Amino acid sequence: KMNDIYPEAYTQTLRENVEKAMVGAAQRFEVAYEGRIYEHYISRVENENEVAGFATDITEKRHQEEKSRYRADHDALTALKNRGAFELFIRDITNGKPGDPFTLFFMDLDHFKEVNDTYGHVLGDQLLRAVASQISQAVAGCEGILARVGGDEFAFFFREGDKEIIENTAEKIIDSFREPLQVEGHVLDIGVSIGIARYPHDSENDRELIHFADQAMYAVKHEPGKKYAFHRKKPV
């Protein structure tokens, strides 16, 4: 009996597809078994009350597809989500009926250009990896998605609408850079500037929200002593 050889879930799936093939179209389906993935094809034998089929091991094919999807969605340097995946996520979550409040942080590193110019791009890349880890630790426990969206720019989707919590989180990120970072034997004094836009408070449009957070970030860069700022609506 098949149940003596294969797991019940496997044999149940097989039975269901055999029944479908007997009364309708050929069935193609996948089943995971003992760490492998098998694609099955079953069809009814013409003029006979039986089915025939075959199974193909497609484990490596699926693994390669997963790797390709991962590379398409993630930044190769930091392993964070990339800009395309981040913007697509924001577009999807704002497309349709109004949802729960959320916040976008756009972050730009202070003094990164000086590090790159002084020590070169190899150390600059190591620094970006260290920064990604630093921000990840600062937002640990927060429900959200962290992404690298440009050279030394990062973004954080934060599923939170409470202004006090948002401010505390921004300050926590900033405080994590109060002490210089140790990278490849170099002591690097790096800061971060944060621009903040809120949904639906500032806009319900994905492009506007991203633009507003980006604008707020650059406004911070030009205000000495300031490290984060919310988007400010222009007077009508």
Coordinates of C-alpha atoms in Angstrom, one line a residue:
K1 CA 0.0 0.0 0.0
M2 CA 1.1 3.5 -0.8
N3 CA 0.4 4.7 2.8
D4 CA 3.0 2.2 4.0
I5 CA 5.6 3.8 1.8
Y6 CA 4.7 7.5 1.5
P7 CA 3.3 10.1 3.9
E8 CA -0.5 10.4 4.1
A9 CA -0.4 14.0 2.8
Y10 CA 1.5 12.8 -0.3
T11 CA -0.9 9.9 -1.0
Q12 CA -4.0 12.1 -0.4
T13 CA -2.8 14.7 -2.9
L14 CA -2.1 11.9 -5.4
R15 CA -5.5 10.3 -4.9
E16 CA -7.3 13.7 -5.4
N17 CA -5.5 14.3 -8.6
V18 CA -6.0 10.8 -9.9
E19 CA -9.8 11.3 -9.3
K20 CA -9.7 14.6 -11.2
A21 CA -7.8 13.1 -14.1
M22 CA -10.3 10.2 -14.3
V23 CA -13.2 12.5 -14.9
G24 CA -11.6 15.6 -16.5
A25 CA -8.4 17.1 -17.8
A26 CA -4.9 15.9 -17.2
Q27 CA -3.5 17.1 -13.9
R28 CA -0.1 18.7 -13.3
F29 CA 0.9 19.4 -9.6
E30 CA 3.9 19.6 -7.3
V31 CA 4.6 17.6 -4.1
A32 CA 7.4 18.0 -1.6
Y33 CA 8.8 14.7 -0.3
E34 CA 11.9 14.1 1.8
G35 CA 13.4 17.5 1.1
R36 CA 12.8 17.3 -2.7
I37 CA 10.2 18.8 -4.9
Y38 CA 8.5 16.6 -7.6
E39 CA 6.3 17.8 -10.4
H40 CA 3.7 15.2 -11.3
Y41 CA 1.7 14.7 -14.5
I42 CA -1.3 12.4 -14.6
S43 CA -3.8 11.8 -17.4
R44 CA -6.4 9.2 -18.1
V45 CA -5.5 6.5 -20.6
E46 CA -7.7 6.7 -23.6
N47 CA -10.5 4.2 -23.6
E48 CA -9.3 2.7 -20.4
N49 CA -10.5 3.0 -16.7
E50 CA -7.0 3.9 -15.5
V51 CA -4.5 6.7 -15.5
A52 CA -0.8 7.0 -16.4
G53 CA 1.7 9.6 -15.4
F54 CA 5.2 10.5 -14.4
A55 CA 7.1 12.6 -11.8
T56 CA 10.1 14.8 -12.3
D57 CA 12.5 16.1 -9.7
I58 CA 12.4 19.9 -10.1
T59 CA 14.1 20.7 -6.8
E60 CA 17.1 22.5 -8.4
K61 CA 14.9 24.3 -10.8
R62 CA 12.8 25.7 -8.0
H63 CA 15.9 26.6 -5.9
Q64 CA 17.3 28.5 -8.9
E65 CA 14.0 30.3 -9.4
E66 CA 14.0 31.3 -5.7
K67 CA 17.5 32.6 -6.0
S68 CA 16.6 34.7 -9.0
R69 CA 13.6 36.1 -7.2
Y70 CA 15.7 36.9 -4.2
R71 CA 18.3 38.7 -6.4
A72 CA 15.6 40.7 -8.1
D73 CA 14.2 41.9 -4.8
H74 CA 17.3 42.4 -2.7
D75 CA 20.3 44.7 -2.7
A76 CA 23.4 42.6 -3.4
L77 CA 25.6 44.5 -1.0
T78 CA 23.5 44.6 2.1
A79 CA 21.0 41.9 1.5
L80 CA 18.2 44.3 2.4
K81 CA 15.2 44.9 0.1
N82 CA 16.2 47.0 -3.0
R83 CA 14.5 50.2 -4.1
G84 CA 12.4 48.5 -6.8
A85 CA 11.0 45.9 -4.3
F86 CA 10.4 48.6 -1.6
E87 CA 8.5 50.9 -4.0
L88 CA 6.4 48.1 -5.3
F89 CA 5.5 47.1 -1.8
I90 CA 4.4 50.7 -1.0
R91 CA 2.5 50.9 -4.2
D92 CA 0.6 47.6 -3.5
I93 CA -0.2 48.5 0.1
T94 CA -1.6 52.0 -0.9
N95 CA -3.5 50.7 -4.0
G96 CA -7.2 50.3 -3.3
K97 CA -9.2 50.9 -0.2
P98 CA -7.7 52.9 2.7
G99 CA -5.6 50.8 5.1
D100 CA -4.0 51.1 8.5
P101 CA -1.6 54.0 9.1
F102 CA 2.0 53.5 8.4
T103 CA 5.2 55.7 8.2
L104 CA 8.1 56.0 5.8
F105 CA 11.5 56.9 7.0
F106 CA 14.0 58.0 4.3
M107 CA 17.6 58.0 5.7
D108 CA 20.8 59.5 4.3
L109 CA 24.3 59.0 5.8
D110 CA 26.3 62.0 7.0
H111 CA 29.9 62.1 6.0
F112 CA 29.7 59.0 3.8
K113 CA 31.2 60.8 0.8
E114 CA 34.3 61.8 2.8
V115 CA 34.8 58.2 3.8
N116 CA 34.6 57.0 0.2
D117 CA 36.9 59.7 -1.0
T118 CA 39.4 59.1 1.7
Y119 CA 39.5 55.3 2.0
G120 CA 38.0 54.2 -1.4
H121 CA 34.9 52.3 -2.4
V122 CA 35.9 48.9 -0.9
L123 CA 35.8 50.3 2.6
G124 CA 32.8 52.4 1.6
D125 CA 31.0 49.1 0.8
Q126 CA 32.0 47.6 4.1
L127 CA 30.7 50.7 5.8
L128 CA 27.3 50.3 4.1
R129 CA 27.1 46.8 5.3
A130 CA 27.8 47.9 8.8
V131 CA 25.2 50.7 8.6
A132 CA 22.6 48.2 7.3
S133 CA 23.3 46.0 10.4
Q134 CA 23.2 49.0 12.7
I135 CA 19.9 50.3 11.5
S136 CA 18.5 46.7 11.5
Q137 CA 19.4 46.4 15.2
A138 CA 17.9 49.8 16.0
V139 CA 14.5 48.9 14.5
A140 CA 14.5 45.3 15.8
G141 CA 11.1 44.6 17.2
C142 CA 9.4 47.1 15.0
E143 CA 7.0 45.8 12.4
G144 CA 8.4 47.0 9.1
I145 CA 10.7 46.6 6.1
L146 CA 14.2 48.1 5.8
A147 CA 15.6 48.7 2.3
R148 CA 18.7 50.2 0.7
V149 CA 17.2 52.6 -1.9
G150 CA 20.4 54.4 -3.2
G151 CA 24.1 54.7 -2.7
D152 CA 24.1 55.7 0.9
E153 CA 20.3 56.0 1.3
F154 CA 18.1 53.7 3.3
A155 CA 14.3 53.5 3.7
F156 CA 12.1 52.0 6.4
F157 CA 8.5 51.1 6.1
F158 CA 7.1 51.3 9.6
R159 CA 3.7 49.9 10.4
E160 CA 3.0 52.6 12.9
G161 CA 0.9 55.8 13.0
D162 CA 1.5 57.1 16.6
K163 CA 3.7 60.2 16.4
E164 CA 5.4 59.6 19.7
I165 CA 6.4 56.0 18.8
I166 CA 7.6 57.3 15.4
E167 CA 9.7 60.0 17.1
N168 CA 11.1 57.5 19.6
T169 CA 12.1 55.1 16.8
A170 CA 13.8 57.9 14.8
E171 CA 15.7 58.9 17.8
K172 CA 16.7 55.3 18.5
I173 CA 18.2 55.1 15.0
I174 CA 20.0 58.4 15.4
D175 CA 21.3 57.4 18.8
S176 CA 22.8 54.1 17.4
F177 CA 25.2 56.3 15.4
R178 CA 26.4 58.5 18.3
E179 CA 29.5 56.3 18.7
P180 CA 31.8 55.9 15.7
L181 CA 31.7 52.6 13.8
Q182 CA 34.6 50.3 13.7
V183 CA 35.1 49.1 10.1
E184 CA 38.2 47.1 8.9
G185 CA 40.3 48.7 11.7
H186 CA 39.1 52.2 10.9
V187 CA 37.1 54.4 13.3
L188 CA 34.4 56.1 11.2
D189 CA 32.2 58.9 12.5
I190 CA 29.0 58.5 10.6
G191 CA 25.6 60.1 11.3
V192 CA 22.2 59.7 9.8
S193 CA 19.5 62.2 8.7
I194 CA 15.9 61.0 8.6
G195 CA 12.9 62.4 6.7
I196 CA 9.5 61.1 7.7
A197 CA 6.1 60.9 5.8
R198 CA 2.9 59.3 7.2
Y199 CA 0.1 57.5 5.5
P200 CA -2.7 58.6 5.3
H201 CA -1.8 61.8 7.2
D202 CA 0.4 63.3 4.5
S203 CA -0.9 61.4 1.4
E204 CA -2.6 58.3 0.3
N205 CA -0.5 58.2 -2.9
D206 CA 2.6 56.0 -2.9
R207 CA 4.7 58.3 -5.1
E208 CA 3.8 61.3 -3.0
L209 CA 4.6 59.6 0.2
I210 CA 8.1 58.6 -1.1
H211 CA 8.7 62.0 -2.4
F212 CA 7.6 63.7 0.8
A213 CA 9.9 61.5 2.9
D214 CA 12.7 62.2 0.5
Q215 CA 12.1 66.0 0.7
A216 CA 12.0 66.0 4.5
M217 CA 15.3 64.1 4.5
Y218 CA 17.0 66.6 2.4
A219 CA 15.5 69.5 4.4
V220 CA 17.2 68.0 7.5
K221 CA 20.5 67.9 5.8
H222 CA 20.4 71.7 5.4
E223 CA 19.3 72.5 9.0
P224 CA 22.3 72.4 11.4
G225 CA 21.7 70.4 14.5
K226 CA 18.6 68.7 13.2
K227 CA 18.6 65.0 12.6
Y228 CA 15.0 64.1 11.7
A229 CA 11.9 65.9 10.4
F230 CA 8.3 65.2 9.4
H231 CA 7.0 66.3 6.1
R232 CA 5.4 69.7 6.4
K233 CA 2.3 70.4 4.3
K234 CA 2.5 73.7 2.5
P235 CA -0.1 76.2 3.4
V236 CA -3.0 76.4 1.0

